[in-house]
Short mmCIF file of C-alpha atoms and ligand atoms in Angstrom, two decimals:
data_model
loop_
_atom_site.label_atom_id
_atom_site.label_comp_id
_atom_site.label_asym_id
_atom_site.label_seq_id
_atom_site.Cartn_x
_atom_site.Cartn_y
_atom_site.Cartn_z
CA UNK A 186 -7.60 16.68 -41.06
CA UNK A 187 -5.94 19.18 -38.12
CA UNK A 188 -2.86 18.12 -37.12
CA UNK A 189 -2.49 16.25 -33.82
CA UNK A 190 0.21 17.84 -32.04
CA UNK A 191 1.59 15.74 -29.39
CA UNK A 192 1.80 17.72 -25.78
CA UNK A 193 5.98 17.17 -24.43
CA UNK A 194 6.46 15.77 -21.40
CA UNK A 195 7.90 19.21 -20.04
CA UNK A 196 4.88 20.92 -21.54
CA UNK A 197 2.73 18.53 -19.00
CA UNK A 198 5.23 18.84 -16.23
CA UNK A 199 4.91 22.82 -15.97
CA UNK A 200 1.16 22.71 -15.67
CA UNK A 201 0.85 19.53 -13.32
CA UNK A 202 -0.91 20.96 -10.45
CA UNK A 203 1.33 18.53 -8.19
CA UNK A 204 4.51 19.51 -9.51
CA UNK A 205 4.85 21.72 -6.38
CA UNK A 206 5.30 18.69 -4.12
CA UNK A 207 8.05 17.22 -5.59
CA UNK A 208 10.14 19.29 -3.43
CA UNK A 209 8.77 18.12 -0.10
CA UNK A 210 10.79 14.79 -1.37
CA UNK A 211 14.64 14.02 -1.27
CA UNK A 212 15.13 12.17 -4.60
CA UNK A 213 18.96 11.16 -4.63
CA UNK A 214 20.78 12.84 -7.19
CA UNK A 215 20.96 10.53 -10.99
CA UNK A 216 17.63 8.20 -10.14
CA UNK A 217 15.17 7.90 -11.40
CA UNK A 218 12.74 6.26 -8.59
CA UNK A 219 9.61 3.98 -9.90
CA UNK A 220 9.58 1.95 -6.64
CA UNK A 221 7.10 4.08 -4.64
CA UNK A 222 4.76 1.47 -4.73
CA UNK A 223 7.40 -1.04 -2.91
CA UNK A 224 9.19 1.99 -0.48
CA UNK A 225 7.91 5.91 -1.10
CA UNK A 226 11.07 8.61 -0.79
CA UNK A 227 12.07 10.46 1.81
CA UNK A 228 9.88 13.17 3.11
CA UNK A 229 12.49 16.08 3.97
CA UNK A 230 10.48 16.98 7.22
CA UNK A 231 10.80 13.11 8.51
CA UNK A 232 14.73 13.78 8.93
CA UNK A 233 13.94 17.01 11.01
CA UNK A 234 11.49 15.61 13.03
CA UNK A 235 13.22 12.20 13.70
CA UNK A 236 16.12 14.41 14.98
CA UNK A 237 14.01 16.52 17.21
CA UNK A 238 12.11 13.41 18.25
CA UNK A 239 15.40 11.23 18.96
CA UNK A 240 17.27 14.11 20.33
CA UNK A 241 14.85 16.21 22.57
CA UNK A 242 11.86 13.80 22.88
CA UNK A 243 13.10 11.02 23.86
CA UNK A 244 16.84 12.63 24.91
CA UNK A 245 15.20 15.04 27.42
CA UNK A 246 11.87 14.28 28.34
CA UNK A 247 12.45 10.56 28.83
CA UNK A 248 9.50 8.41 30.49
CA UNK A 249 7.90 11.56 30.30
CA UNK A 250 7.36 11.88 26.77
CA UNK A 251 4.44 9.80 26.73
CA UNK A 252 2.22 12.61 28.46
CA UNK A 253 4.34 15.51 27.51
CA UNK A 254 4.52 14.72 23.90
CA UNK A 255 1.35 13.05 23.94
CA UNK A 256 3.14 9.68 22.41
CA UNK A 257 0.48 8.06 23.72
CA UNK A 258 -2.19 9.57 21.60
CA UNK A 259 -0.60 9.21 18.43
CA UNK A 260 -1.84 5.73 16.73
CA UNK A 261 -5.36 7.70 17.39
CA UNK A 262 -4.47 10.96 16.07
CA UNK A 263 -2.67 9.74 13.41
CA UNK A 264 -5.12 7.19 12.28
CA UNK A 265 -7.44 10.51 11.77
CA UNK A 266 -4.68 11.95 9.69
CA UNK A 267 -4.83 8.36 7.68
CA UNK A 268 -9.00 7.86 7.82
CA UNK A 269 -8.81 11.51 5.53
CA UNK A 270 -6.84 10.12 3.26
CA UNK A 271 -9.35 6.67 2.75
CA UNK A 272 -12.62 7.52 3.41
CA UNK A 273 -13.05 7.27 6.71
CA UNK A 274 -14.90 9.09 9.56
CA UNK A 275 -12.81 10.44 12.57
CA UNK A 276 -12.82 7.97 15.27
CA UNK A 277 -12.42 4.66 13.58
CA UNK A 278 -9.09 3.79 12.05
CA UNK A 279 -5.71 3.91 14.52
CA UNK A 280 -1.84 3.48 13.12
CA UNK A 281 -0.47 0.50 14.72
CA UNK A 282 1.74 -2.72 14.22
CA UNK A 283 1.89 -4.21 10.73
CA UNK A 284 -0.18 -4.62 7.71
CA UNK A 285 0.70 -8.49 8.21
CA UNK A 286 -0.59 -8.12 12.01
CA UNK A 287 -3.23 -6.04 10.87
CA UNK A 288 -4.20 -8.38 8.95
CA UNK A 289 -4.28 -11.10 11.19
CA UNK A 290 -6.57 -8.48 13.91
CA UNK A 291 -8.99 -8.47 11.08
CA UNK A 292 -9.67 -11.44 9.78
CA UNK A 293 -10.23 -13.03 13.52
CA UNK A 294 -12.50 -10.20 14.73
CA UNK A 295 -14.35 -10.73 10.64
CA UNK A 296 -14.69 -14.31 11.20
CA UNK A 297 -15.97 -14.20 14.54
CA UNK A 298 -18.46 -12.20 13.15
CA UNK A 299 -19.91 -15.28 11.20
CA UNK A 300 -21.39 -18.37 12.80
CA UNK A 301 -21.48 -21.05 9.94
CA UNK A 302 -20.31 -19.71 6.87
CA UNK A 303 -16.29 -21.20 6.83
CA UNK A 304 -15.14 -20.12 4.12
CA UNK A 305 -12.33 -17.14 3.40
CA UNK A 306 -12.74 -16.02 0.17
CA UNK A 307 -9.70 -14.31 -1.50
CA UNK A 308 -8.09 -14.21 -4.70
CA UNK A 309 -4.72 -15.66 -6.54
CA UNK A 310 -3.51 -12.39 -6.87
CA UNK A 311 -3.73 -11.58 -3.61
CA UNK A 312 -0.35 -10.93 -1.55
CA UNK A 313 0.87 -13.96 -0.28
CA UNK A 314 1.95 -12.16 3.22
CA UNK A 315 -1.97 -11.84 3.08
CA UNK A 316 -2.72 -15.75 2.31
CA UNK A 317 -0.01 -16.41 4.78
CA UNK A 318 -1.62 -14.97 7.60
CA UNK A 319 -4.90 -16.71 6.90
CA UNK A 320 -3.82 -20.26 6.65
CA UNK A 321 -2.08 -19.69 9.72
CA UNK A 322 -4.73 -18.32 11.78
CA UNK A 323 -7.36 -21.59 10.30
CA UNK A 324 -4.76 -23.47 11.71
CA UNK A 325 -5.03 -21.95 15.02
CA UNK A 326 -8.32 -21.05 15.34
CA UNK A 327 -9.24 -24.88 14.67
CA UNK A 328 -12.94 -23.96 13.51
CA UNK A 329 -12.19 -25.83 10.32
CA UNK A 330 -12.37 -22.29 7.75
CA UNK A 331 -11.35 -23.01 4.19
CA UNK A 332 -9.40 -20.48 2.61
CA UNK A 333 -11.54 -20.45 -1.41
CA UNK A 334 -8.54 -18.76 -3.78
CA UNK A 335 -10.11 -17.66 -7.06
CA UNK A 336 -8.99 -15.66 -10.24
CA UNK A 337 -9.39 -11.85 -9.62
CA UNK A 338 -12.10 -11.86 -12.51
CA UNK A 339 -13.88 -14.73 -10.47
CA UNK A 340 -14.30 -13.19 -7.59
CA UNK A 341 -17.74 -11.64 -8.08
CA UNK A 342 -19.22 -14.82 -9.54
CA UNK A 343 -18.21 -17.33 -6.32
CA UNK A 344 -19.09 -14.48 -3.30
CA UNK A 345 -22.33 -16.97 -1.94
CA UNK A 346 -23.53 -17.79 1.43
CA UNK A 347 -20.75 -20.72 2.50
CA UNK A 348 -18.60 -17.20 2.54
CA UNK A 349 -17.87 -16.11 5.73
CA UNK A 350 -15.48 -13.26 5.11
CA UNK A 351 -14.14 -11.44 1.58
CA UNK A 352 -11.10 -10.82 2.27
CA UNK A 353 -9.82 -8.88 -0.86
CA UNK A 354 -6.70 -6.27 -1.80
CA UNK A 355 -8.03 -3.48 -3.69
CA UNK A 356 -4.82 -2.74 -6.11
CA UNK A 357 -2.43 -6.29 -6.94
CA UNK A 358 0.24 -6.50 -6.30
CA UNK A 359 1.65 -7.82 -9.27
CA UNK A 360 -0.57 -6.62 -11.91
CA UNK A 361 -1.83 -3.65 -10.57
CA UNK A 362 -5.34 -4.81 -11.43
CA UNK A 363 -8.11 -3.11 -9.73
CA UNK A 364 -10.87 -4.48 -7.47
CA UNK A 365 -14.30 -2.59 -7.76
CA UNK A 366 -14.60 -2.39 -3.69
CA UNK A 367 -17.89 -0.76 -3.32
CA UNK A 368 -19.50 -3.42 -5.47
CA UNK A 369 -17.86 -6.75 -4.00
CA UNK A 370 -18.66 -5.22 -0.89
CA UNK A 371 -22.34 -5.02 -1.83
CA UNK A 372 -22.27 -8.63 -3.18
CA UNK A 373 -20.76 -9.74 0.31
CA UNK A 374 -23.17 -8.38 2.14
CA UNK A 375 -25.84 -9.28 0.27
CA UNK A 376 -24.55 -12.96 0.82
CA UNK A 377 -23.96 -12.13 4.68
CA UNK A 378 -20.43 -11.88 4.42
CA UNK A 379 -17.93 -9.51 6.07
CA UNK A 380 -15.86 -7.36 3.51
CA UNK A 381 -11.95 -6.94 4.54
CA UNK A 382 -9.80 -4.84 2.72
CA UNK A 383 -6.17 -4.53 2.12
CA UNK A 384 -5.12 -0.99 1.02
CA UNK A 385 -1.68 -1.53 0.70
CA UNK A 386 -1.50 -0.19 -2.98
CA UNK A 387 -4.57 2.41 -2.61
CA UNK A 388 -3.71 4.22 0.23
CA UNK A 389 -2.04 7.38 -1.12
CA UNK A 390 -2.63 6.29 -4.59
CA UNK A 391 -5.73 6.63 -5.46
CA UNK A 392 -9.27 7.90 -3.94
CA UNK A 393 -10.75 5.36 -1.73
CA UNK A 394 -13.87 5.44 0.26
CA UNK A 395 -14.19 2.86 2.53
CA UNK A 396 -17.09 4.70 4.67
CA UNK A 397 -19.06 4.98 1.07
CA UNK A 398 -17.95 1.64 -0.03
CA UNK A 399 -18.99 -0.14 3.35
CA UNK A 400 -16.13 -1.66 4.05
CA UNK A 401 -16.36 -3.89 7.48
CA UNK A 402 -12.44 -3.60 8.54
CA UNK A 403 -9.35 -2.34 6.12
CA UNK A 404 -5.86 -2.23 6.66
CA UNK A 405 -3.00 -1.03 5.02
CA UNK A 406 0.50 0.11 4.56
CA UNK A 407 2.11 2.99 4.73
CA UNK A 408 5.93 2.79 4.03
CA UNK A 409 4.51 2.75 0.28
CA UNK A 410 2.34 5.61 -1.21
CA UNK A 411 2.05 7.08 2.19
CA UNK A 412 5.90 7.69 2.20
CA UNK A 413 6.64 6.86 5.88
CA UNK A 414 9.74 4.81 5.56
CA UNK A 415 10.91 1.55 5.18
CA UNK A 416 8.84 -1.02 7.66
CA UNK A 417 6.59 2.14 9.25
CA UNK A 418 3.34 1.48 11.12
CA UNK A 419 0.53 0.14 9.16
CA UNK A 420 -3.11 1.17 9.59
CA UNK A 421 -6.50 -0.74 10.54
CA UNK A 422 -9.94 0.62 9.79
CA UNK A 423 -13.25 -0.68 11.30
CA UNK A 424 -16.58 0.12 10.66
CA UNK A 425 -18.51 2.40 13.20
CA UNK A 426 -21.10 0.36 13.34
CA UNK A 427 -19.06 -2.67 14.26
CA UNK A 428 -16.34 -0.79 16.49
CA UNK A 429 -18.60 -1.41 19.82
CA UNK A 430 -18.32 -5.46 19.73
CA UNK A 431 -15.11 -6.10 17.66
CA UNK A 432 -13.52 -8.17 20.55
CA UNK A 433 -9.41 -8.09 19.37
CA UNK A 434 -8.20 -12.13 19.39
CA UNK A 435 -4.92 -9.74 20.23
CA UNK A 436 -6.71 -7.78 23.97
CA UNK A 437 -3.66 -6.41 24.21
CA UNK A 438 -2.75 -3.84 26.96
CA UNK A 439 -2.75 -0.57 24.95
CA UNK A 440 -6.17 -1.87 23.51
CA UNK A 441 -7.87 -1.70 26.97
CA UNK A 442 -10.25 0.72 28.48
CA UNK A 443 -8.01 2.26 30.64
CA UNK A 444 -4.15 0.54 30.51
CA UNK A 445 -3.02 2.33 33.45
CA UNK A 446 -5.93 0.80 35.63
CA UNK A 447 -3.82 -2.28 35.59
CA UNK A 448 -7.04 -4.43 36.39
CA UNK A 449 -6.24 -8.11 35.24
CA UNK A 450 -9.64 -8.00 33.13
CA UNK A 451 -9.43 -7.32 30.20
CA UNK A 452 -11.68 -4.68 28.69
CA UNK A 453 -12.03 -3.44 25.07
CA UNK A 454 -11.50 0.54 24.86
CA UNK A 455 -14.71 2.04 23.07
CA UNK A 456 -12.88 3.70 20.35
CA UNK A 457 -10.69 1.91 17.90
CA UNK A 458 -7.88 1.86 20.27
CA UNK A 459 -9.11 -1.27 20.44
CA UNK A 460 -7.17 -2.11 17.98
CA UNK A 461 -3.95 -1.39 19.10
CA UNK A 462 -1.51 -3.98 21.15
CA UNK A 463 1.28 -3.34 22.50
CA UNK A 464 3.41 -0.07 23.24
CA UNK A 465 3.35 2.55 20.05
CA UNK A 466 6.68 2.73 18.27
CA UNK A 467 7.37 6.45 18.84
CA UNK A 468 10.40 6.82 16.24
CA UNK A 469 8.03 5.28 13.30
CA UNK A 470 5.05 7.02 14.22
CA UNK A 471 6.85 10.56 14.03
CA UNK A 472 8.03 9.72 10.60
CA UNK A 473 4.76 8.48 9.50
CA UNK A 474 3.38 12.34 11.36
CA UNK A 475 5.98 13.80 9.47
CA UNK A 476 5.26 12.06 6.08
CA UNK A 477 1.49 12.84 6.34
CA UNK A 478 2.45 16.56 6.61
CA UNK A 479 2.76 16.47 2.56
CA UNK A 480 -0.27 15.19 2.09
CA UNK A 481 -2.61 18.15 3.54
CA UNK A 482 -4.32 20.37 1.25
CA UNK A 483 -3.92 17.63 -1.57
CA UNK A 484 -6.20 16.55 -4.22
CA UNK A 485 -6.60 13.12 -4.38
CA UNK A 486 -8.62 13.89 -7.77
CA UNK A 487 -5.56 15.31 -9.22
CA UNK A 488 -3.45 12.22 -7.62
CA UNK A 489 -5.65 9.74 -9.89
CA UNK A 490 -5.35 11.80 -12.68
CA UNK A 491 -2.05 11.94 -12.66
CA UNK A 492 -1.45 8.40 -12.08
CA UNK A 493 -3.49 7.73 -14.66
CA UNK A 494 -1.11 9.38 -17.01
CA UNK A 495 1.49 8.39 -15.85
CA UNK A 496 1.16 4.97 -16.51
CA UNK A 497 -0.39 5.70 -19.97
CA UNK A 498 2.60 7.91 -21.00
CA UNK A 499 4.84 4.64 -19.78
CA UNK A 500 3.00 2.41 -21.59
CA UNK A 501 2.67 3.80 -24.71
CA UNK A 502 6.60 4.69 -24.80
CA UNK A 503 7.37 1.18 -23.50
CA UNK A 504 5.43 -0.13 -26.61
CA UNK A 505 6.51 2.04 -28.68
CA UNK A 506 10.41 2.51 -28.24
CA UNK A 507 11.00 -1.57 -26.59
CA UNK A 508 7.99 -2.92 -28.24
CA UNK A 509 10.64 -5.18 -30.57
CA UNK A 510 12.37 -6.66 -27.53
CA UNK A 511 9.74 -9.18 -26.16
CA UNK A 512 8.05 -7.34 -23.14
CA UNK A 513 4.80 -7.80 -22.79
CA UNK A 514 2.46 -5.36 -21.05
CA UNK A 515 1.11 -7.51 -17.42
CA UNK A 516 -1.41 -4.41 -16.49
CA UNK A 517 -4.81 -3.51 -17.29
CA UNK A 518 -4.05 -1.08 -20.43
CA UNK A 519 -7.32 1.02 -19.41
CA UNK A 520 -6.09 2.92 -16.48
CA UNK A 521 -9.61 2.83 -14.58
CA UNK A 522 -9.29 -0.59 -13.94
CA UNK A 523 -5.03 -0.41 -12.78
CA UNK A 524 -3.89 1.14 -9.64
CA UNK A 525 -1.02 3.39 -9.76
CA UNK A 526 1.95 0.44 -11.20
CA UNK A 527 2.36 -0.83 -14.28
CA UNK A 528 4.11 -4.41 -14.81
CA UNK A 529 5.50 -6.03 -18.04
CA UNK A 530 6.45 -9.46 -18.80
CA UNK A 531 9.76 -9.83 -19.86
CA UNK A 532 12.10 -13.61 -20.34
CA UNK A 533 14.86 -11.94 -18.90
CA UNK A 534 12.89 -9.39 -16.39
CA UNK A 535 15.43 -9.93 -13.56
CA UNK A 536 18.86 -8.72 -15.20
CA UNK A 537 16.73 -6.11 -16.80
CA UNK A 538 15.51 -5.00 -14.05
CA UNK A 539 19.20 -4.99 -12.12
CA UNK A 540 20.93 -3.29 -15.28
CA UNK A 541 18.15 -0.09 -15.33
CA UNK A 542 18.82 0.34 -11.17
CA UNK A 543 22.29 0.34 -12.33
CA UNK A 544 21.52 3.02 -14.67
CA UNK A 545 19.56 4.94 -12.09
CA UNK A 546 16.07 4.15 -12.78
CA UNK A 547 14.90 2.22 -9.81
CA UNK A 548 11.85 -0.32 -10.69
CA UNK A 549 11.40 -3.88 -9.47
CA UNK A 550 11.19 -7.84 -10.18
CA UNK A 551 8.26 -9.91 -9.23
CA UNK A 552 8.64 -13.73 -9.92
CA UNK A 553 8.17 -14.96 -12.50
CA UNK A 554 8.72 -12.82 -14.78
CA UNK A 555 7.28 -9.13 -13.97
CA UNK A 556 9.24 -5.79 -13.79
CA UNK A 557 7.28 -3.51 -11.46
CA UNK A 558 7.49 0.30 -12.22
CA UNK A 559 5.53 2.00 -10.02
CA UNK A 560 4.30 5.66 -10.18
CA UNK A 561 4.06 8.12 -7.27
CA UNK A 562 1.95 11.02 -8.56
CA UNK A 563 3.58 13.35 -5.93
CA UNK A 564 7.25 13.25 -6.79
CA UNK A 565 7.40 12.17 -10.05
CA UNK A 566 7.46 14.00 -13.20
CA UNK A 567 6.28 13.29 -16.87
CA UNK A 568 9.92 13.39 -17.97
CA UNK A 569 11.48 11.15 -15.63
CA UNK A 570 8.90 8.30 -17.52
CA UNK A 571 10.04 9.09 -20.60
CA UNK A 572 13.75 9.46 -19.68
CA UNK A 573 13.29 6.20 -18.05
CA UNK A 574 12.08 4.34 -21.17
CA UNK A 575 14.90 5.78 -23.20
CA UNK A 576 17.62 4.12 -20.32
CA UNK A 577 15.27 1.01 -20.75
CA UNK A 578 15.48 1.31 -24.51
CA UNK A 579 19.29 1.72 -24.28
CA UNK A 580 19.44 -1.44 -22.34
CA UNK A 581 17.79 -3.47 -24.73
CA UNK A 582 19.10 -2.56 -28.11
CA UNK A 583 23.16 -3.11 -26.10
CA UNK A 584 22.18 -5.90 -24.27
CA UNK A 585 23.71 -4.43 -21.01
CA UNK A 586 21.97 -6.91 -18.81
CA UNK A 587 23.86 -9.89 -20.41
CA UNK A 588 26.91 -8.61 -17.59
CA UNK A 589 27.51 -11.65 -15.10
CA UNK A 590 26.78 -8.75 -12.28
CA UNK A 591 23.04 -8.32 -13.42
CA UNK A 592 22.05 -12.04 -12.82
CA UNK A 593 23.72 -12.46 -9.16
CA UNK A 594 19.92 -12.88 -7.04
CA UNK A 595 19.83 -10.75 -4.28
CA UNK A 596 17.25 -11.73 -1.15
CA UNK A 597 14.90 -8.80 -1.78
CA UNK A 598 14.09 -8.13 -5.67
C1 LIG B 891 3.08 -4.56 1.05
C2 LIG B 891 1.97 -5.46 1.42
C3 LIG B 891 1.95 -6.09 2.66
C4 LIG B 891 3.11 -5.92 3.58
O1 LIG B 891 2.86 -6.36 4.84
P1 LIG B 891 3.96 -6.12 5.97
O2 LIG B 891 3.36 -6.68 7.17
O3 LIG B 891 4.25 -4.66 6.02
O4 LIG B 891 5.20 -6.85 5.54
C5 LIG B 891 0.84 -6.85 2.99
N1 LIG B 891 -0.18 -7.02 2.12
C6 LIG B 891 -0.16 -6.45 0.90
C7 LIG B 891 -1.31 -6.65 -0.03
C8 LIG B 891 0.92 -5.67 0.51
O5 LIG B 891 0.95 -5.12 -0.71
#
């Protein structure tokens, strides 16, 4: 039998094709980072361009900024930038507000869509900012929707005609389990529905194609994979066909035809402007510019692929090196059907979790019991998994995480 000769991790790092990028990143010095998934590093060009944005942009030019910069254009142009990156023709996705807000935009211009149907059709893995928004907006809307919550493997089966709108996130949250998007959103239109999807794990982690996949509206994040800093401008895609009578339950001002008419009418812009409510935040928007930089000329092929590995390499030296220590794997172990995280179940997951950021590996807790490593294909590097697992390993066999200082609950975990 030939020998199988194991390939190092240094022997994949130096012919990663992506390698390259990890020095568009500041990564601070002794960490670590497997939280891209929850907050992506810093982009080295965002802190040049936030100073010439802060000082000369808006220190010089003033009120004038918004022609001579052309701030106004830029939840348009860099919702282009963002629709390359997902699938998306020119002309139909802008960067504005929240993915929370986004979400909201969405779901009211889906439902209104849909005479009869009431029902909102999501899953229990779904983010609960996500579920939040919904129940809220029933309650307001007073048209008596249902919000149907099913197990992400019982999706498929209960899409039927009470549904009004599938409202779906590709990647979990928790799990990283992946939806198949082009085929629920096949089975939703084929039972009339509207397909919605959240991105807020795909985008910048994997391939998507929401023009291939038919997709009715998406939205997503992009503070995480996309790398544009902590609470950044989210995204919102809608369909071409679709982008002509969306009427936004949020008309704001910036959404209108032509703002600086000032006619007390309100009137939809044609383009998905539309979208957009209230004045642009400048600052974020230049960071998100800024952070989209890295991501031109990039292979989102070679993204997945290395993603894909990633998480393999992590699980298989998780199981290998902890395996005697009680975690249990809480991700799909084919990596087709994960996004680009992988969780494990562990009794004591939350001083685990604080005693490996206080070694320098950065990861993070999801209640119950889930530690969250997530893995950013552009910045990380084979090694750093498996000098990760060893801190992990080190942390289990001393039982560092027993210190009173690793149990104190912060408010974010
Ligand atoms: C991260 C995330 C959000 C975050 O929404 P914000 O409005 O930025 O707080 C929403 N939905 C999903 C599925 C997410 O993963």
């Amino acid at each position: 039998m030939p020998a199988t000769r194991q390939v190092s991790a240094a022997d994949l790092d130096k012919s990663d094709p992506l390698a390259p990028k990890r020095e568009a990143f500041h990564i601070p010095d002794g960490v670590i980072y497997l939280d891209g998934n929850s907050l992506g590093c810093l982009p080295k060009a965002a802190v040049a361009r936030m100073n010439e944005v802060v000082a000369n942009e808006w220190g010089e030019s003033l009120i004038r900024g918004w022609n001579d910069h052309a701030w106004i254009d830029m939840p348009a142009r860099l919702g282009n930038r963002i629709a390359k990156l997902i699938g998306a023709a020119p002309g139909t996705v802008v960067a504005a507000d929240s993915t929370s807000v986004n979400l909201a935009k969405a779901l009211t211009a889906a439902l209104e869509m849909r005479e009869n149907p009431n029902v909102i059709l999501s899953d229990t893995g779904n983010f609960p900012a996500d579920l939040y928004m919904a129940q809220g907006l029933i309650r307001g809307l007073g048209r008596g929707h249902k919000l149907r919550l099913v197990a992400p493997e019982e999706v498929e089966a209960a899409i039927d005609e009470t549904v009004a709108v599938l409202m779906l996130t590709e990647v979990d949250y928790r799990t990283g389990r992946r939806h198949n998007m082009a085929r629920l959103t096949e089975k939703a239109h084929e039972a009339g529905a509207v397909a919605l999807w959240d991105l807020a794990h795909s985008a910048g982690a994997l391939p998507v194609d929401v023009g291939g996949a038919g997709a009715d509206f998406a939205i997503g994040c992009t503070y995480k994979y996309l790398n544009a800093g902590p609470g950044a401008p989210a995204f919102i895609y809608v369909r071409p066909n679709h982008l002509g009578h969306v009427e936004p339950f949020l008309s704001g001002w910036m959404g209108h035809e032509a703002p600086f008419d000032f006619d007390p009418r309100y009137r939809p812009a044609p383009g998905p402007e539309r979208m957009t409510v209230g004045t642009p935040p400048i600052l974020g928007l230049s960071a998100l510019d800024a952070a989209l930089d890295v991501w031109e000329g990039v292979d989102m092929g070679e993204v997945r692929a290395k993603s894909m590995a990633l998480g393999d390499l992590f699980i298989q030296e998780v199981e290998e090196r902890c395996g005697g220590y009680g975690l249990k794997l809480g991700s799909p172990r084919d990596a087709e059907a994960r996004g680009s995280q992988v969780s494990f179940h562990a009794e004591n997951g939350y001083p685990i979790m604080q005693a490996l950021i206080g070694e320098g590996v950065i990861g993070d807790f999801r209640a119950p019991d889930l530690m969250r490593f997530g893995f950013a294909p552009l910045y990380l590097r084979y090694q750093d998994v498996v000098d990760a697992v060893a801190i992990l390993e080190c942390i289990l066999r001393t039982e560092l995480w027993r210190e009173p200082r690793f149990q104190v609950r912060a408010k974010v975990t």
